[in-house]
């Protein structure tokens, strides 16, 4: 389950930012996950719960923002949105396409609670 490694990296990254701001705890984090990133949002959520244990992120809410896959066709120039995990032009069925969106995987924001 590679989601665990990804969740661990998310926790490390947010914890670093939280430490820098002398945060008491992290309330929630929002991550952007493309539908072609190979990350399953449900698995990521479970992995995140595990990775957040014993850290300021314990109990934090994980919001996953999905990004639809879009590809640009090199043959007919159409921009289309194939159904992942398949990557092809839905207009002419060509596989000669460039992925424009869908591979995203990053933290968009984190809500941090600091000492009052
Ligand atoms: Zn095409």
JSON list of C-alpha atoms and ligand atoms in Angstrom, two decimals:
[
{"chain": "A", "resi": 1, "resn": "UNK", "atom": "CA", "xyz": [0.00, 0.00, 0.00]},
{"chain": "A", "resi": 2, "resn": "UNK", "atom": "CA", "xyz": [2.01, 2.96, -1.25]},
{"chain": "A", "resi": 3, "resn": "UNK", "atom": "CA", "xyz": [-0.58, 5.35, 0.18]},
{"chain": "A", "resi": 4, "resn": "UNK", "atom": "CA", "xyz": [1.07, 4.85, 3.57]},
{"chain": "A", "resi": 5, "resn": "UNK", "atom": "CA", "xyz": [4.36, 6.26, 2.30]},
{"chain": "A", "resi": 6, "resn": "UNK", "atom": "CA", "xyz": [2.50, 9.18, 0.76]},
{"chain": "A", "resi": 7, "resn": "UNK", "atom": "CA", "xyz": [0.51, 9.81, 3.94]},
{"chain": "A", "resi": 8, "resn": "UNK", "atom": "CA", "xyz": [3.74, 9.70, 5.94]},
{"chain": "A", "resi": 9, "resn": "UNK", "atom": "CA", "xyz": [5.25, 12.33, 3.64]},
{"chain": "A", "resi": 10, "resn": "UNK", "atom": "CA", "xyz": [2.14, 14.52, 3.99]},
{"chain": "A", "resi": 11, "resn": "UNK", "atom": "CA", "xyz": [2.29, 14.26, 7.78]},
{"chain": "A", "resi": 12, "resn": "UNK", "atom": "CA", "xyz": [6.02, 15.09, 7.83]},
{"chain": "A", "resi": 13, "resn": "UNK", "atom": "CA", "xyz": [5.51, 18.10, 5.59]},
{"chain": "A", "resi": 14, "resn": "UNK", "atom": "CA", "xyz": [2.59, 19.52, 7.58]},
{"chain": "A", "resi": 15, "resn": "UNK", "atom": "CA", "xyz": [4.28, 18.80, 10.90]},
{"chain": "A", "resi": 16, "resn": "UNK", "atom": "CA", "xyz": [7.30, 20.80, 9.77]},
{"chain": "A", "resi": 17, "resn": "UNK", "atom": "CA", "xyz": [5.06, 23.76, 8.89]},
{"chain": "A", "resi": 18, "resn": "UNK", "atom": "CA", "xyz": [3.15, 23.37, 12.16]},
{"chain": "A", "resi": 19, "resn": "UNK", "atom": "CA", "xyz": [6.38, 23.31, 14.19]},
{"chain": "A", "resi": 20, "resn": "UNK", "atom": "CA", "xyz": [7.61, 26.43, 12.41]},
{"chain": "A", "resi": 21, "resn": "UNK", "atom": "CA", "xyz": [4.44, 28.24, 13.48]},
{"chain": "A", "resi": 22, "resn": "UNK", "atom": "CA", "xyz": [4.56, 26.77, 17.00]},
{"chain": "A", "resi": 23, "resn": "UNK", "atom": "CA", "xyz": [1.22, 25.13, 16.41]},
{"chain": "A", "resi": 24, "resn": "UNK", "atom": "CA", "xyz": [-0.64, 23.29, 19.13]},
{"chain": "A", "resi": 25, "resn": "UNK", "atom": "CA", "xyz": [-2.37, 21.00, 16.71]},
{"chain": "A", "resi": 26, "resn": "UNK", "atom": "CA", "xyz": [-3.44, 20.64, 13.12]},
{"chain": "A", "resi": 27, "resn": "UNK", "atom": "CA", "xyz": [-7.20, 20.85, 12.62]},
{"chain": "A", "resi": 28, "resn": "UNK", "atom": "CA", "xyz": [-7.44, 19.84, 8.99]},
{"chain": "A", "resi": 29, "resn": "UNK", "atom": "CA", "xyz": [-5.46, 19.53, 5.81]},
{"chain": "A", "resi": 30, "resn": "UNK", "atom": "CA", "xyz": [-6.61, 19.68, 2.24]},
{"chain": "A", "resi": 31, "resn": "UNK", "atom": "CA", "xyz": [-4.80, 17.72, -0.43]},
{"chain": "A", "resi": 32, "resn": "UNK", "atom": "CA", "xyz": [-5.24, 17.78, -4.18]},
{"chain": "A", "resi": 33, "resn": "UNK", "atom": "CA", "xyz": [-5.20, 14.34, -5.79]},
{"chain": "A", "resi": 34, "resn": "UNK", "atom": "CA", "xyz": [-5.41, 13.83, -9.53]},
{"chain": "A", "resi": 35, "resn": "UNK", "atom": "CA", "xyz": [-7.39, 10.85, -10.75]},
{"chain": "A", "resi": 36, "resn": "UNK", "atom": "CA", "xyz": [-4.27, 9.69, -12.63]},
{"chain": "A", "resi": 37, "resn": "UNK", "atom": "CA", "xyz": [-1.92, 10.08, -9.66]},
{"chain": "A", "resi": 38, "resn": "UNK", "atom": "CA", "xyz": [-2.41, 6.43, -8.73]},
{"chain": "A", "resi": 39, "resn": "UNK", "atom": "CA", "xyz": [-3.57, 7.38, -5.26]},
{"chain": "A", "resi": 40, "resn": "UNK", "atom": "CA", "xyz": [-6.84, 6.00, -3.95]},
{"chain": "A", "resi": 41, "resn": "UNK", "atom": "CA", "xyz": [-8.49, 8.68, -1.78]},
{"chain": "A", "resi": 42, "resn": "UNK", "atom": "CA", "xyz": [-10.05, 6.12, 0.58]},
{"chain": "A", "resi": 43, "resn": "UNK", "atom": "CA", "xyz": [-6.78, 4.28, 1.07]},
{"chain": "A", "resi": 44, "resn": "UNK", "atom": "CA", "xyz": [-5.03, 7.61, 1.57]},
{"chain": "A", "resi": 45, "resn": "UNK", "atom": "CA", "xyz": [-7.55, 8.59, 4.22]},
{"chain": "A", "resi": 46, "resn": "UNK", "atom": "CA", "xyz": [-6.96, 5.36, 6.15]},
{"chain": "A", "resi": 47, "resn": "UNK", "atom": "CA", "xyz": [-3.20, 5.66, 5.80]},
{"chain": "A", "resi": 48, "resn": "UNK", "atom": "CA", "xyz": [-3.33, 9.25, 6.96]},
{"chain": "A", "resi": 49, "resn": "UNK", "atom": "CA", "xyz": [-5.13, 8.27, 10.16]},
{"chain": "A", "resi": 50, "resn": "UNK", "atom": "CA", "xyz": [-2.33, 5.80, 10.89]},
{"chain": "A", "resi": 51, "resn": "UNK", "atom": "CA", "xyz": [0.49, 8.16, 9.96]},
{"chain": "A", "resi": 52, "resn": "UNK", "atom": "CA", "xyz": [-0.99, 11.00, 12.03]},
{"chain": "A", "resi": 53, "resn": "UNK", "atom": "CA", "xyz": [-1.00, 9.02, 15.27]},
{"chain": "A", "resi": 54, "resn": "UNK", "atom": "CA", "xyz": [1.19, 10.51, 18.00]},
{"chain": "A", "resi": 55, "resn": "UNK", "atom": "CA", "xyz": [1.75, 13.68, 15.97]},
{"chain": "A", "resi": 56, "resn": "UNK", "atom": "CA", "xyz": [0.10, 17.14, 16.08]},
{"chain": "A", "resi": 57, "resn": "UNK", "atom": "CA", "xyz": [-1.96, 15.90, 13.15]},
{"chain": "A", "resi": 58, "resn": "UNK", "atom": "CA", "xyz": [-3.74, 13.22, 15.17]},
{"chain": "A", "resi": 59, "resn": "UNK", "atom": "CA", "xyz": [-7.47, 13.59, 14.64]},
{"chain": "A", "resi": 60, "resn": "UNK", "atom": "CA", "xyz": [-7.03, 16.14, 11.87]},
{"chain": "A", "resi": 61, "resn": "UNK", "atom": "CA", "xyz": [-9.55, 16.07, 9.10]},
{"chain": "A", "resi": 62, "resn": "UNK", "atom": "CA", "xyz": [-8.21, 15.11, 5.69]},
{"chain": "A", "resi": 63, "resn": "UNK", "atom": "CA", "xyz": [-10.08, 16.67, 2.80]},
{"chain": "A", "resi": 64, "resn": "UNK", "atom": "CA", "xyz": [-9.30, 15.24, -0.61]},
{"chain": "A", "resi": 65, "resn": "UNK", "atom": "CA", "xyz": [-9.89, 17.41, -3.65]},
{"chain": "A", "resi": 66, "resn": "UNK", "atom": "CA", "xyz": [-10.02, 15.27, -6.78]},
{"chain": "A", "resi": 67, "resn": "UNK", "atom": "CA", "xyz": [-8.76, 16.60, -10.10]},
{"chain": "A", "resi": 68, "resn": "UNK", "atom": "CA", "xyz": [-10.28, 15.14, -13.24]},
{"chain": "A", "resi": 69, "resn": "UNK", "atom": "CA", "xyz": [-7.90, 13.78, -15.86]},
{"chain": "A", "resi": 70, "resn": "UNK", "atom": "CA", "xyz": [-7.71, 15.79, -19.06]},
{"chain": "A", "resi": 71, "resn": "UNK", "atom": "CA", "xyz": [-5.57, 14.94, -22.06]},
{"chain": "A", "resi": 72, "resn": "UNK", "atom": "CA", "xyz": [-4.68, 16.79, -25.26]},
{"chain": "A", "resi": 73, "resn": "UNK", "atom": "CA", "xyz": [-4.61, 14.71, -28.40]},
{"chain": "A", "resi": 74, "resn": "UNK", "atom": "CA", "xyz": [-1.59, 15.05, -30.70]},
{"chain": "A", "resi": 75, "resn": "UNK", "atom": "CA", "xyz": [-3.57, 13.67, -33.64]},
{"chain": "A", "resi": 76, "resn": "UNK", "atom": "CA", "xyz": [-6.83, 15.66, -33.58]},
{"chain": "A", "resi": 77, "resn": "UNK", "atom": "CA", "xyz": [-5.89, 18.37, -31.03]},
{"chain": "A", "resi": 78, "resn": "UNK", "atom": "CA", "xyz": [-9.02, 17.67, -28.98]},
{"chain": "A", "resi": 79, "resn": "UNK", "atom": "CA", "xyz": [-8.92, 18.06, -25.22]},
{"chain": "A", "resi": 80, "resn": "UNK", "atom": "CA", "xyz": [-10.90, 15.30, -23.58]},
{"chain": "A", "resi": 81, "resn": "UNK", "atom": "CA", "xyz": [-11.48, 13.63, -20.25]},
{"chain": "A", "resi": 82, "resn": "UNK", "atom": "CA", "xyz": [-10.99, 9.87, -20.50]},
{"chain": "A", "resi": 83, "resn": "UNK", "atom": "CA", "xyz": [-12.01, 7.59, -17.65]},
{"chain": "A", "resi": 84, "resn": "UNK", "atom": "CA", "xyz": [-8.93, 6.74, -15.53]},
{"chain": "A", "resi": 85, "resn": "UNK", "atom": "CA", "xyz": [-6.90, 4.59, -15.51]},
{"chain": "A", "resi": 86, "resn": "UNK", "atom": "CA", "xyz": [-7.28, 4.66, -19.30]},
{"chain": "A", "resi": 87, "resn": "UNK", "atom": "CA", "xyz": [-5.50, 7.44, -21.11]},
{"chain": "A", "resi": 88, "resn": "UNK", "atom": "CA", "xyz": [-6.64, 8.11, -24.66]},
{"chain": "A", "resi": 89, "resn": "UNK", "atom": "CA", "xyz": [-8.45, 10.67, -26.79]},
{"chain": "A", "resi": 90, "resn": "UNK", "atom": "CA", "xyz": [-12.18, 10.18, -26.42]},
{"chain": "A", "resi": 91, "resn": "UNK", "atom": "CA", "xyz": [-12.75, 11.97, -29.75]},
{"chain": "A", "resi": 92, "resn": "UNK", "atom": "CA", "xyz": [-10.63, 9.83, -32.09]},
{"chain": "A", "resi": 93, "resn": "UNK", "atom": "CA", "xyz": [-9.52, 7.01, -29.71]},
{"chain": "A", "resi": 94, "resn": "UNK", "atom": "CA", "xyz": [-5.86, 7.85, -30.30]},
{"chain": "A", "resi": 95, "resn": "UNK", "atom": "CA", "xyz": [-3.38, 7.03, -27.53]},
{"chain": "A", "resi": 96, "resn": "UNK", "atom": "CA", "xyz": [-1.06, 9.73, -28.81]},
{"chain": "A", "resi": 97, "resn": "UNK", "atom": "CA", "xyz": [-2.02, 12.16, -26.06]},
{"chain": "A", "resi": 98, "resn": "UNK", "atom": "CA", "xyz": [-0.35, 14.43, -23.53]},
{"chain": "A", "resi": 99, "resn": "UNK", "atom": "CA", "xyz": [-1.71, 14.46, -20.01]},
{"chain": "A", "resi": 100, "resn": "UNK", "atom": "CA", "xyz": [-2.65, 18.01, -18.99]},
{"chain": "A", "resi": 101, "resn": "UNK", "atom": "CA", "xyz": [-4.22, 17.41, -15.59]},
{"chain": "A", "resi": 102, "resn": "UNK", "atom": "CA", "xyz": [-4.81, 14.44, -13.35]},
{"chain": "A", "resi": 103, "resn": "UNK", "atom": "CA", "xyz": [-1.32, 13.75, -11.99]},
{"chain": "A", "resi": 104, "resn": "UNK", "atom": "CA", "xyz": [-1.55, 16.27, -9.16]},
{"chain": "A", "resi": 105, "resn": "UNK", "atom": "CA", "xyz": [-0.61, 15.26, -5.66]},
{"chain": "A", "resi": 106, "resn": "UNK", "atom": "CA", "xyz": [0.08, 18.05, -3.21]},
{"chain": "A", "resi": 107, "resn": "UNK", "atom": "CA", "xyz": [-1.06, 19.76, -0.04]},
{"chain": "A", "resi": 108, "resn": "UNK", "atom": "CA", "xyz": [-3.25, 22.73, -0.83]},
{"chain": "A", "resi": 109, "resn": "UNK", "atom": "CA", "xyz": [-3.73, 24.06, 2.68]},
{"chain": "A", "resi": 110, "resn": "UNK", "atom": "CA", "xyz": [-3.56, 23.19, 6.35]},
{"chain": "A", "resi": 111, "resn": "UNK", "atom": "CA", "xyz": [-5.61, 24.66, 9.15]},
{"chain": "A", "resi": 112, "resn": "UNK", "atom": "CA", "xyz": [-3.40, 25.03, 12.19]},
{"chain": "A", "resi": 113, "resn": "UNK", "atom": "CA", "xyz": [-4.35, 25.88, 15.74]},
{"chain": "A", "resi": 114, "resn": "UNK", "atom": "CA", "xyz": [-1.79, 27.95, 17.59]},
{"chain": "A", "resi": 115, "resn": "UNK", "atom": "CA", "xyz": [-1.43, 28.68, 21.27]},
{"chain": "A", "resi": 116, "resn": "UNK", "atom": "CA", "xyz": [-3.74, 31.57, 22.14]},
{"chain": "B", "resi": 1, "resn": "LIG", "atom": "ZN1", "xyz": [-7.87, 12.68, -30.88]}
]
